[in-house]
PDB file of C-alpha atoms in Angstrom:
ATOM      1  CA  UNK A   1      87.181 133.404 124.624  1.00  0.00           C
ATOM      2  CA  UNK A   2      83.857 132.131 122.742  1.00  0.00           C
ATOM      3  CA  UNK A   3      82.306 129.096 123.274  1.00  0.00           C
ATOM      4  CA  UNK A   4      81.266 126.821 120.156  1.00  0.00           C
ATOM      5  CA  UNK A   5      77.975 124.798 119.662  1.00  0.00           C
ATOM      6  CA  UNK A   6      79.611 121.844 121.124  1.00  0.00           C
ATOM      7  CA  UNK A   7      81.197 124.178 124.350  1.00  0.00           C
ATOM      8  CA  UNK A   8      77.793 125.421 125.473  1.00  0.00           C
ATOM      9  CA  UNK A   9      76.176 122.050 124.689  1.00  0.00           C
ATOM     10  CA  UNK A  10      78.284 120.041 127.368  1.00  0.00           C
ATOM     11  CA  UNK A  11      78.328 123.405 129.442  1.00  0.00           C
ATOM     12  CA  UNK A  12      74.763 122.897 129.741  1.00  0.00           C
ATOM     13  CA  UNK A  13      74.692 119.146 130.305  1.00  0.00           C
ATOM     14  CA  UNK A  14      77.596 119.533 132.873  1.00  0.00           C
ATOM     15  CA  UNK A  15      75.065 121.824 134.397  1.00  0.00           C
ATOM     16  CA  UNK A  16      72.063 119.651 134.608  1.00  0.00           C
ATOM     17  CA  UNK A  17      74.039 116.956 136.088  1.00  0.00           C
ATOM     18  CA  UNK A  18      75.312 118.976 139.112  1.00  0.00           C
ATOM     19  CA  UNK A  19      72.178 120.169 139.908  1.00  0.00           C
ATOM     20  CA  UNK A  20      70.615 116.969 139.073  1.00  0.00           C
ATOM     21  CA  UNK A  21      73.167 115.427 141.662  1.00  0.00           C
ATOM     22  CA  UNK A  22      72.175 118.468 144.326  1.00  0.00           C
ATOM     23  CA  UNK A  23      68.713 117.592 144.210  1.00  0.00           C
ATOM     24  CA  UNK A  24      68.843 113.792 144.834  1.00  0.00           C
ATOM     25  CA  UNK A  25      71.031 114.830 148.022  1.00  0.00           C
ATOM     26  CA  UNK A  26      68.366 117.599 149.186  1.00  0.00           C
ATOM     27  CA  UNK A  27      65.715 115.051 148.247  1.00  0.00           C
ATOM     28  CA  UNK A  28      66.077 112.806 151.601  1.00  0.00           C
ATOM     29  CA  UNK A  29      66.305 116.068 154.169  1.00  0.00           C
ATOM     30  CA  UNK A  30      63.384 117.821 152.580  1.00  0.00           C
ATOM     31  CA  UNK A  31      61.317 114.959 152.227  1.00  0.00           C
ATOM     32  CA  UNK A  32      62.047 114.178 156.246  1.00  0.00           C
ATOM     33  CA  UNK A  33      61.275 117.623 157.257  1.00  0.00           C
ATOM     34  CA  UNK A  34      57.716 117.340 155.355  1.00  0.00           C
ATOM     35  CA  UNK A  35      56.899 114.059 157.528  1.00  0.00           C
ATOM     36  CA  UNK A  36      57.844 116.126 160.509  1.00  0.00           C
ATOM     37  CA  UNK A  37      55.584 118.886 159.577  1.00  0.00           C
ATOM     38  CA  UNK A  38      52.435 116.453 159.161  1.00  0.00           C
ATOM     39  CA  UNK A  39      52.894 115.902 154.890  1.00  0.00           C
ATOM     40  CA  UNK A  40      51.840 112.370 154.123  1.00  0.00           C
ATOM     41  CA  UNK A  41      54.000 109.802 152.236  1.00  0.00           C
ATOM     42  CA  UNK A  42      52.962 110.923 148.632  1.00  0.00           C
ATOM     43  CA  UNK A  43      53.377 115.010 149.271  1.00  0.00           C
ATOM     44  CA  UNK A  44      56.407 114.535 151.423  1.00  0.00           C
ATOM     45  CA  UNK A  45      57.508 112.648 148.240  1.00  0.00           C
ATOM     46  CA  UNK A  46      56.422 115.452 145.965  1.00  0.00           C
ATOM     47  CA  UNK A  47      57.863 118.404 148.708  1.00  0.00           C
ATOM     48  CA  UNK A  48      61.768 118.354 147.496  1.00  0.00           C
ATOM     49  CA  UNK A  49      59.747 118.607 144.156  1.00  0.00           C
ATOM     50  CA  UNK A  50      58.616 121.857 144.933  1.00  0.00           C
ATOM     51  CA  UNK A  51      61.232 123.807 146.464  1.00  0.00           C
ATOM     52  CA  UNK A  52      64.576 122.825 144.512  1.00  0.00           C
ATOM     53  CA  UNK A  53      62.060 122.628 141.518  1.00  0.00           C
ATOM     54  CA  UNK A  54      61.200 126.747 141.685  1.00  0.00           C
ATOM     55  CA  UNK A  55      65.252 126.731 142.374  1.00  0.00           C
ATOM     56  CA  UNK A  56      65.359 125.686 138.816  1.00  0.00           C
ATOM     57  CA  UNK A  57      62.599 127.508 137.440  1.00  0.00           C
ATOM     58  CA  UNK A  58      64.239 130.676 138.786  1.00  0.00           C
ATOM     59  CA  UNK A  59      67.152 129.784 137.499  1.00  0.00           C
ATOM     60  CA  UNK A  60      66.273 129.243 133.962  1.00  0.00           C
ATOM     61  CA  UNK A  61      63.906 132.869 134.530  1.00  0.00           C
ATOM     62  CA  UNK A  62      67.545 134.558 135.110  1.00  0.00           C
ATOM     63  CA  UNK A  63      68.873 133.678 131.847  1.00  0.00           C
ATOM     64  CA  UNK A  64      66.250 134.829 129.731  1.00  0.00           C
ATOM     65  CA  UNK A  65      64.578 138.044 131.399  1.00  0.00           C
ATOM     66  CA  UNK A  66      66.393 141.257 131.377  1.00  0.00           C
ATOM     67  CA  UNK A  67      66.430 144.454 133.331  1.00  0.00           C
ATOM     68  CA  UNK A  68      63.791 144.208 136.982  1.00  0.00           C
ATOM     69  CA  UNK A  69      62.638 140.872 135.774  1.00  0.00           C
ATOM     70  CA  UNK A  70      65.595 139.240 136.066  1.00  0.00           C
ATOM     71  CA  UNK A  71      66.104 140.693 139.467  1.00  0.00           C
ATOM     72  CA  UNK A  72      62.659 139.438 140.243  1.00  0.00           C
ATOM     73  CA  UNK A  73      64.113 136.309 139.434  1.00  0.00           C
ATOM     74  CA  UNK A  74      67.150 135.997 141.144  1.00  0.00           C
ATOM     75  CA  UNK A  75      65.651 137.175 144.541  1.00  0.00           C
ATOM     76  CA  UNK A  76      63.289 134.231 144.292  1.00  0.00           C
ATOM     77  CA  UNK A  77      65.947 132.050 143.465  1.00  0.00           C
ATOM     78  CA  UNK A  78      68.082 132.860 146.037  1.00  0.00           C
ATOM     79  CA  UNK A  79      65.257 132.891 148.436  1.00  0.00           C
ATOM     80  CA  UNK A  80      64.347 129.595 147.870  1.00  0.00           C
ATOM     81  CA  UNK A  81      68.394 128.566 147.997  1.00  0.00           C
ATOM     82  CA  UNK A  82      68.524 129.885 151.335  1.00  0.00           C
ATOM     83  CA  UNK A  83      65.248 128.019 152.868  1.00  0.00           C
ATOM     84  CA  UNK A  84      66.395 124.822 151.591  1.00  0.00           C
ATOM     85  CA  UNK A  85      69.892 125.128 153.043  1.00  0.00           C
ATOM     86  CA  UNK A  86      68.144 126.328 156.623  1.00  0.00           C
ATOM     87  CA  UNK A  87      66.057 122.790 155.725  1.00  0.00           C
ATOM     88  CA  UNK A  88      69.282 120.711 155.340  1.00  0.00           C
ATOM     89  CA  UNK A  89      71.051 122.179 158.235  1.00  0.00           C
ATOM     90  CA  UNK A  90      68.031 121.285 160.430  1.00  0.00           C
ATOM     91  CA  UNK A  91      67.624 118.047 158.952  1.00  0.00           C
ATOM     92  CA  UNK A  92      71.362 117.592 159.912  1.00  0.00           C
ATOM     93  CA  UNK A  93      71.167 118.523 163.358  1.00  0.00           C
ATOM     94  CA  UNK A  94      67.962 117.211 164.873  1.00  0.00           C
ATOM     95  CA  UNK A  95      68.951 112.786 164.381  1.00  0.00           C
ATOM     96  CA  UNK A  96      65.340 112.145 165.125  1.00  0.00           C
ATOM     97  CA  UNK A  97      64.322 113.311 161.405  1.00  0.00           C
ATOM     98  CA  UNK A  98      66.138 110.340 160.055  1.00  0.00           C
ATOM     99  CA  UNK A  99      63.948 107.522 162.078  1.00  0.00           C
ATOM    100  CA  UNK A 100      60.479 109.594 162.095  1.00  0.00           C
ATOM    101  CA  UNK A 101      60.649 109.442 165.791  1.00  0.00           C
ATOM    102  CA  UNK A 102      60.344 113.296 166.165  1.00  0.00           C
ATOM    103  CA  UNK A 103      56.739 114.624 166.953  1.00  0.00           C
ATOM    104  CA  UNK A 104      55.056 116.401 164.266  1.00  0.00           C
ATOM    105  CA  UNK A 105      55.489 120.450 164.446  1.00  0.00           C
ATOM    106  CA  UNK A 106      58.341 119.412 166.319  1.00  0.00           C
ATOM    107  CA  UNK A 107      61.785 120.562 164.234  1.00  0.00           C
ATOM    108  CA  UNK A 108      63.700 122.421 167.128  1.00  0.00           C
ATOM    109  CA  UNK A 109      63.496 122.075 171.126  1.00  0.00           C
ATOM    110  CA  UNK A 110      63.287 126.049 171.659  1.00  0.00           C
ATOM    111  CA  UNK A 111      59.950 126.739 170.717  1.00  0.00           C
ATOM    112  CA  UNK A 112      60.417 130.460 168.854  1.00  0.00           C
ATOM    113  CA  UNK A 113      62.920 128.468 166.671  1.00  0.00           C
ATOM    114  CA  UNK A 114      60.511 125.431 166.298  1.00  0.00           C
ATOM    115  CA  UNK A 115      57.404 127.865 165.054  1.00  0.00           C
ATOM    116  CA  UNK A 116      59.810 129.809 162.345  1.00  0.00           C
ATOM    117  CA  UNK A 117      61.262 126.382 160.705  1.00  0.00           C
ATOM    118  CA  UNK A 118      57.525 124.919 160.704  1.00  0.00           C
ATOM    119  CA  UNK A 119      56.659 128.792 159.488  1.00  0.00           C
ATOM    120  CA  UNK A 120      59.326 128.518 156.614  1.00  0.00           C
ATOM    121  CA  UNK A 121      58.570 124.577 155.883  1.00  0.00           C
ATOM    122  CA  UNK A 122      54.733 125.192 155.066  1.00  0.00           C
ATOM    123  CA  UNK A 123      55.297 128.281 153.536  1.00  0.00           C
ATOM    124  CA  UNK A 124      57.455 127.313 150.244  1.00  0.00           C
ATOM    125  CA  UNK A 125      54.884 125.077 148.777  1.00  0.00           C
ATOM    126  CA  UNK A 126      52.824 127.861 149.152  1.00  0.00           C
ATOM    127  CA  UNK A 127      54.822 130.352 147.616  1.00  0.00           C
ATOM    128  CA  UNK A 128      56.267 127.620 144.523  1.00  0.00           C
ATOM    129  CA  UNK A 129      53.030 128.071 143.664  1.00  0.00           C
ATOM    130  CA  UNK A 130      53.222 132.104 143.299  1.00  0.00           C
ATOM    131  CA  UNK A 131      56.454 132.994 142.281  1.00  0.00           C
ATOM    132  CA  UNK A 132      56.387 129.980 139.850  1.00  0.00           C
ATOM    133  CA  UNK A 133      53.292 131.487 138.573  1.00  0.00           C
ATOM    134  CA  UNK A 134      54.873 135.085 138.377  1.00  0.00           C
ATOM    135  CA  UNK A 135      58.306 133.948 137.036  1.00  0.00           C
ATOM    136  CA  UNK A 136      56.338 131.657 134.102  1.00  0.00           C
ATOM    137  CA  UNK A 137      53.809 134.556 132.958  1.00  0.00           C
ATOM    138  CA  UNK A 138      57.098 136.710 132.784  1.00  0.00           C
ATOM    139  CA  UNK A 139      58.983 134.233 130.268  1.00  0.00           C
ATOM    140  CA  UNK A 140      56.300 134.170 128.315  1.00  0.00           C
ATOM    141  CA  UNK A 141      55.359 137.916 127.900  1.00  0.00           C
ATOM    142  CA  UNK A 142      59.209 138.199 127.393  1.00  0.00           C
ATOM    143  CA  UNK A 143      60.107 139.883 123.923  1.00  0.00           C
ATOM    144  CA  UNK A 144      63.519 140.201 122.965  1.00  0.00           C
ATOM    145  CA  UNK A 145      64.747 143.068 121.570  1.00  0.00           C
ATOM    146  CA  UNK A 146      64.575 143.589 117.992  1.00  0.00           C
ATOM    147  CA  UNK A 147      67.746 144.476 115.753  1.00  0.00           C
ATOM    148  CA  UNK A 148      68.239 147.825 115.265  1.00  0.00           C
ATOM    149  CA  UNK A 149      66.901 149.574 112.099  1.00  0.00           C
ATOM    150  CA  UNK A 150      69.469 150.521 109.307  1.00  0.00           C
ATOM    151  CA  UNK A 151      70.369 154.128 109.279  1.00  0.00           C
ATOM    152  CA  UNK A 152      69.037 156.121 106.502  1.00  0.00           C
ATOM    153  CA  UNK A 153      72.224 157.791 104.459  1.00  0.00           C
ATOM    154  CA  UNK A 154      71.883 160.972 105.066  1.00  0.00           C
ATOM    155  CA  UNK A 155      73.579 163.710 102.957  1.00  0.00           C
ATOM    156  CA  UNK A 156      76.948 165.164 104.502  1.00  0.00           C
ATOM    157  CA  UNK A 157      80.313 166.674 103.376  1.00  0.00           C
ATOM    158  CA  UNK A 158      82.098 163.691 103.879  1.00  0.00           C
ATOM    159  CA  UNK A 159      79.435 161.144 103.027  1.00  0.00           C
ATOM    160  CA  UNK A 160      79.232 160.272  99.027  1.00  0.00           C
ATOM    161  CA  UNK A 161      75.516 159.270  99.068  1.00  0.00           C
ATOM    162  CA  UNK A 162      72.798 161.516  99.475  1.00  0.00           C
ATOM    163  CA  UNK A 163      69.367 160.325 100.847  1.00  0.00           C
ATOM    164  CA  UNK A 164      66.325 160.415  98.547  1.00  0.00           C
ATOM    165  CA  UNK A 165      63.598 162.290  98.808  1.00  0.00           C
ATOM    166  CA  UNK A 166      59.964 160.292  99.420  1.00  0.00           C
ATOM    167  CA  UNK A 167      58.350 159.904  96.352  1.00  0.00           C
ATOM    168  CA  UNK A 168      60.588 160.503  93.915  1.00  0.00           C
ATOM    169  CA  UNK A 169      62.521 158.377  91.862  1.00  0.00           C
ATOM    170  CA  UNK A 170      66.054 156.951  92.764  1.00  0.00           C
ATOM    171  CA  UNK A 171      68.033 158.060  89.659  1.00  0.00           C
ATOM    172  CA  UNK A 172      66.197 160.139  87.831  1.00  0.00           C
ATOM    173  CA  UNK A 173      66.756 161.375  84.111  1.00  0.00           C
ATOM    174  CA  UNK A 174      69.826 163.437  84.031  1.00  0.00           C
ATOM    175  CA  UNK A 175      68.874 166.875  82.726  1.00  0.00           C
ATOM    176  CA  UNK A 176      71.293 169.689  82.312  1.00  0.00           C
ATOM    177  CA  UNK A 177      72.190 171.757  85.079  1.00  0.00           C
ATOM    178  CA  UNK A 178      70.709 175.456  85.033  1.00  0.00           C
ATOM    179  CA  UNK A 179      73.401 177.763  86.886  1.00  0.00           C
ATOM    180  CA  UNK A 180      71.676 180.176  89.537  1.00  0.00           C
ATOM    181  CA  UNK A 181      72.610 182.708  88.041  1.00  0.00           C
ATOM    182  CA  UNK A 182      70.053 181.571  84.640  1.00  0.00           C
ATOM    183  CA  UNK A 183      67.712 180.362  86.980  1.00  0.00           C
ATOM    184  CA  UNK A 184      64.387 182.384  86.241  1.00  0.00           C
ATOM    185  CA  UNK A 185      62.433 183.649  89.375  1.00  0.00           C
ATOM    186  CA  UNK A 186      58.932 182.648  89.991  1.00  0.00           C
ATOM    187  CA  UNK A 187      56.541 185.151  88.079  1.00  0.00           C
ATOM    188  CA  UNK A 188      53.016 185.265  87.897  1.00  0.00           C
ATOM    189  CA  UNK A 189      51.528 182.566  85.479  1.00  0.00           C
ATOM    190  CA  UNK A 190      49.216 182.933  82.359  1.00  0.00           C
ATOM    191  CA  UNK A 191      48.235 186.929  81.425  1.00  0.00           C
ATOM    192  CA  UNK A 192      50.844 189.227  82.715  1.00  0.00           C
ATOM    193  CA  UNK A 193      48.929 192.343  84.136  1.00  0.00           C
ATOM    194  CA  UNK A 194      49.299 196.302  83.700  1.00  0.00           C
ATOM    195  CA  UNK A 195      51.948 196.620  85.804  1.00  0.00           C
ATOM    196  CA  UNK A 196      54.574 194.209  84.938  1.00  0.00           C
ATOM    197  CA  UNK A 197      53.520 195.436  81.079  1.00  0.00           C
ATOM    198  CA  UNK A 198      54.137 198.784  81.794  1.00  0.00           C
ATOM    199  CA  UNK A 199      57.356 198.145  83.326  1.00  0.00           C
ATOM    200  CA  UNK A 200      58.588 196.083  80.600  1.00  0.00           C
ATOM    201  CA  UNK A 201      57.206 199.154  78.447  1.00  0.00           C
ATOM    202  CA  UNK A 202      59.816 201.268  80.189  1.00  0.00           C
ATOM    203  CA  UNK A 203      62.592 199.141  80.222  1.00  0.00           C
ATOM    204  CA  UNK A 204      62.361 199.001  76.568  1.00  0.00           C
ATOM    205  CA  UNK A 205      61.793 202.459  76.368  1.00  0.00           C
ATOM    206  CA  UNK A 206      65.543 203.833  77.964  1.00  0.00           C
ATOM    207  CA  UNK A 207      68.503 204.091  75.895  1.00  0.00           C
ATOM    208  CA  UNK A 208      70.408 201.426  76.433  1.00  0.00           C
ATOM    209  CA  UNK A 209      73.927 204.098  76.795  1.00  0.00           C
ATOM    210  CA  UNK A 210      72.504 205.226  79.573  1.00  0.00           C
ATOM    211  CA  UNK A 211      73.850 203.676  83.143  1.00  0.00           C
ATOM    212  CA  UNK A 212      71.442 201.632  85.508  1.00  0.00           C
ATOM    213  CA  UNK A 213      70.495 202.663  88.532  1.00  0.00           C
ATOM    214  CA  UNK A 214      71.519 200.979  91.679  1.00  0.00           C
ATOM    215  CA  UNK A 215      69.201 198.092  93.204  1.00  0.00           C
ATOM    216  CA  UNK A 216      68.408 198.870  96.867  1.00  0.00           C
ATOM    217  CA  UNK A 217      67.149 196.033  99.106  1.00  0.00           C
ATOM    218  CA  UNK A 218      64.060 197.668  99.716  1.00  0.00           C
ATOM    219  CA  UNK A 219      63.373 197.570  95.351  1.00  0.00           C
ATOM    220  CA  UNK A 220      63.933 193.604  95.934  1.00  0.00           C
ATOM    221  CA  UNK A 221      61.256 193.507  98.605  1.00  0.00           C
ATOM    222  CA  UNK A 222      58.705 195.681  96.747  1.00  0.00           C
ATOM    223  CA  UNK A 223      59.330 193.460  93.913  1.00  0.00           C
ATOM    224  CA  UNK A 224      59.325 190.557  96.051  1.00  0.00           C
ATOM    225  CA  UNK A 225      56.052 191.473  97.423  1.00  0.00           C
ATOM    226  CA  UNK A 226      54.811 192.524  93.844  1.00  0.00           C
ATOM    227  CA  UNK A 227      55.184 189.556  92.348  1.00  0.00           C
ATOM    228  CA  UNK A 228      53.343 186.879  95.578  1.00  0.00           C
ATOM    229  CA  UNK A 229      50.438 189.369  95.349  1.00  0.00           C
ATOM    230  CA  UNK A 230      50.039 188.338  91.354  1.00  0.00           C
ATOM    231  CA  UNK A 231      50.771 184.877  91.428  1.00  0.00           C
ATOM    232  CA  UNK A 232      48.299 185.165  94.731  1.00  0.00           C
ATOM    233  CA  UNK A 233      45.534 186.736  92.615  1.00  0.00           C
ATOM    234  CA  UNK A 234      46.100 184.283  89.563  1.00  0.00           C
ATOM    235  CA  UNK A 235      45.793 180.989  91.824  1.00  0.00           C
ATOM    236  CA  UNK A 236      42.399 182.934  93.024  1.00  0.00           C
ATOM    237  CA  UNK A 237      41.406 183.507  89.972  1.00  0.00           C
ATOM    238  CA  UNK A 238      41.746 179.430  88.969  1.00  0.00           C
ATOM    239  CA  UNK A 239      40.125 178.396  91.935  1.00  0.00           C
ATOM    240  CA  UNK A 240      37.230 180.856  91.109  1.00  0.00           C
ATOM    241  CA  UNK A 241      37.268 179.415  87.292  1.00  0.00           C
ATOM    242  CA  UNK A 242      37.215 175.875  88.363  1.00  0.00           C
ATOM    243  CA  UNK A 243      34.490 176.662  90.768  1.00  0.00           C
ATOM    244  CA  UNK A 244      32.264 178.061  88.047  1.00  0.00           C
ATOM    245  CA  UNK A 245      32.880 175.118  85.878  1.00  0.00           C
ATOM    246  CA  UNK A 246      32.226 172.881  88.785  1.00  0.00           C
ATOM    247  CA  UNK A 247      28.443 174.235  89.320  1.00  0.00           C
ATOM    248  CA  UNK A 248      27.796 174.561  85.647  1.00  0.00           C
ATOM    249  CA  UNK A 249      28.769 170.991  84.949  1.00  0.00           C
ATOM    250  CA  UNK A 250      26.345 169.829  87.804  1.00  0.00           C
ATOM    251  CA  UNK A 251      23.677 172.431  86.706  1.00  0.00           C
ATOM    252  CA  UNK A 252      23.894 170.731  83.178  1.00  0.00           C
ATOM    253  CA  UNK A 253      23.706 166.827  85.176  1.00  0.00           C
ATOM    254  CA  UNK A 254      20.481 168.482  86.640  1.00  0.00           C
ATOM    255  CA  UNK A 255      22.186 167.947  89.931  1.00  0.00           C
ATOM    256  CA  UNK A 256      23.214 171.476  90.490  1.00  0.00           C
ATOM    257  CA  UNK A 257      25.631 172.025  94.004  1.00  0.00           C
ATOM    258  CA  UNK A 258      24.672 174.042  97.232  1.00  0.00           C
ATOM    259  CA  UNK A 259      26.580 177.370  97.749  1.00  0.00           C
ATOM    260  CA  UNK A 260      27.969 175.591 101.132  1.00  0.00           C
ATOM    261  CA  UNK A 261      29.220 172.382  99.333  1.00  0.00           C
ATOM    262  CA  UNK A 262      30.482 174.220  96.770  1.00  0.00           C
ATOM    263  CA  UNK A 263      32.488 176.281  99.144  1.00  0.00           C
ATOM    264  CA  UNK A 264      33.207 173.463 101.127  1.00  0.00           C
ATOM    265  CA  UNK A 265      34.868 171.871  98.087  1.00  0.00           C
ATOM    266  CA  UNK A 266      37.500 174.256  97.361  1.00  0.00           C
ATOM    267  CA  UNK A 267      38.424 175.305 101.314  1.00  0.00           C
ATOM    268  CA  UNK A 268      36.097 178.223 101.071  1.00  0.00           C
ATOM    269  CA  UNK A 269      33.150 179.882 102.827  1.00  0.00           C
ATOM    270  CA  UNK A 270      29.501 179.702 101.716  1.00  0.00           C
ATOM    271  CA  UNK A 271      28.745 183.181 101.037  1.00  0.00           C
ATOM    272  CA  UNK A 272      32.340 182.772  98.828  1.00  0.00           C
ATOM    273  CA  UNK A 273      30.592 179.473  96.981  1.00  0.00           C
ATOM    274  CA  UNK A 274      27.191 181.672  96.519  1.00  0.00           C
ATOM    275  CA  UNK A 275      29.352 184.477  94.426  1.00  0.00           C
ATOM    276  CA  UNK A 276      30.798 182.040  92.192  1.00  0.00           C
ATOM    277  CA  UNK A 277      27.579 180.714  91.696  1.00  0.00           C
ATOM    278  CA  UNK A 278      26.059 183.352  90.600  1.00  0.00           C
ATOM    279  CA  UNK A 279      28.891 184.553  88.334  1.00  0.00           C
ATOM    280  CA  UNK A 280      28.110 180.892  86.651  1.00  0.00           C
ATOM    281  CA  UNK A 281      24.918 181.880  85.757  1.00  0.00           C
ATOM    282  CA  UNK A 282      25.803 185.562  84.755  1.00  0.00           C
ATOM    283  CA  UNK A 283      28.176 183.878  82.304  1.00  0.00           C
ATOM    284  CA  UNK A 284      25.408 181.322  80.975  1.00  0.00           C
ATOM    285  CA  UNK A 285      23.237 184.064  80.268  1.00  0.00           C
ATOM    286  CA  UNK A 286      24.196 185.756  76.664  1.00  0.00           C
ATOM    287  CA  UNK A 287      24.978 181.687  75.218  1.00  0.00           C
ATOM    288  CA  UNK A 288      21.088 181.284  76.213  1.00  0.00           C
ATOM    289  CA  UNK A 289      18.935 181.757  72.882  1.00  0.00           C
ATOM    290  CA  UNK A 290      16.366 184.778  72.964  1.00  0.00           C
ATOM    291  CA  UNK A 291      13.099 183.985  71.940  1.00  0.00           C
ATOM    292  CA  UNK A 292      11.303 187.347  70.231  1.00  0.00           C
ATOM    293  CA  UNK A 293       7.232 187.279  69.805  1.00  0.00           C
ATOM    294  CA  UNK A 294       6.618 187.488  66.423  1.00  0.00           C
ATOM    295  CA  UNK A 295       4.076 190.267  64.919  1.00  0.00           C
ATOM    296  CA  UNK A 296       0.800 188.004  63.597  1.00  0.00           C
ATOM    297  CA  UNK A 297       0.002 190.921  61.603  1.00  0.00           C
ATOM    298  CA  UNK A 298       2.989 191.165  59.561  1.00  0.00           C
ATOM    299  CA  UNK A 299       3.162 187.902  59.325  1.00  0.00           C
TER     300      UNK A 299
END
């Protein structure tokens, strides 16, 4: 059964008015006992204060910490329960309390008795004043917990979403599909070299009657390996082109780059940088014009 706004409101003020009744009975034994124990008339006014008033510090610590905290908190609650029935039981038996006739430091006859309940009686003001320290700095370095994140849909069999990939679009333009079997392998980009030319060369070459010969795994991985060494050597052969350009455009801002930042700049090594500089300027050579002495005599 749940409790309604209304429910937990006079739960609540049903529960302040107990302990508000608790406290105003408390209030007359604790207040004798700090007379007995030498408290004037304002602090032994002010002592039920401080003991039933960690009670209900504690108290309100327990419903909002979680986990040791709250444990924290209940100890010192019922620690402080416990001293202020011993209090009230005392207060009950020794009659003298009630008329102030009792001596001060005087709560019980037997004297190892007498020296724990004036132990315990000076002690809880002293330690309201930690734990209610302790138990306020934990309420307000409490965080609750935070709702949960949303799962990300993940793609399954029996799921009919699929999640996106980052930075792509959500629905993106429907294009036709390409079966695998039309899908064309990766081949090298740009200028095909010698070899795949002069195997095309003898594929076209064979009569076309004639039966093929049968594909062996180890043809796939010379293949295989065939064709990452060409598209290897033609994304060299960019980076060495792009390089070149590089320098020349900064010879030509009259700012011309260092073989190490030019290396540098495309994840390579200086000597590497040096080469393609001077490649650059091998290639700027012949678009230089030639200037020829002219014969004075002919002239």
């Amino acid at each position: 059964m749940t409790l309604d706004r209304k429910g937990k409101t006079l739960l609540v003020l049903a529960l302040v008015t107990v302990v508000a009744m608790a406290f105003r009975v408390s209030w007359n034994a604790l207040r004798d006992v700090a007379r007995a124990i030498g408290a004037d008339d304002t602090a032994a006014t002010l002592y039920p204060f401080v003991v039933d008033g960690l009670m209900a510090l504690a108290l309100v610590a327990t419903l909002v910490l979680v986990g040791p905290d709250r444990t924290f908190a209940l100890r010192v609650l019922g620690t402080y329960t416990l001293a202020s029935l011993v209090l009230n039981y005392v207060h009950g038996l020794v009659p003298a309390l009630h008329g102030q006739s009792v001596d001060w430091g005087r709560l019980a006859d037997w004297d190892p008795a007498n020296y724990a309940l004036v132990l315990l009686a000076t002690s809880l003001p002293v330690g309201a004043i930690y734990f209610g320290s302790d138990l306020v700095a934990k309420i307000l370095d409490h965080r609750p917990d935070t709702a949960p994140a949303e799962p990300v849909p993940v793609c399954g069999p029996d799921t009919g979403e699929s999640a996106h990939l980052p930075h792509t679009p959500a629905h993106p333009a429907e294009q036709p599909a390409i079966p695998a079997a039309q899908t064309p392998a990766l081949t090298a980009p740009e200028v095909p070299s010698t070899l795949v030319t002069g195997r095309a060369d003898a594929v076209r070459g064979t009569d076309p009657h004639t039966p093929h010969a049968v594909r062996t795994d180890g043809d796939d991985t010379a293949e295989e390996t065939l064709r990452q060494a060409q598209f290897e050597e033609a994304r060299l052969e960019r980076m060495r082109q792009d390089a070149r350009r590089a320098y020349a455009e900064s010879a030509q801002a009259g700012r011309p780059v260092s073989a190490r930042a030019l290396g540098d700049a495309f994840g390579m090594s200086e000597s590497w940088g040096r080469k393609q500089i001077l490649a650059a300027r091998d290639e700027e050579e012949p678009t230089r014009p030639q200037l020829r002495a002219l014969d004075t005599a002919a002239v």
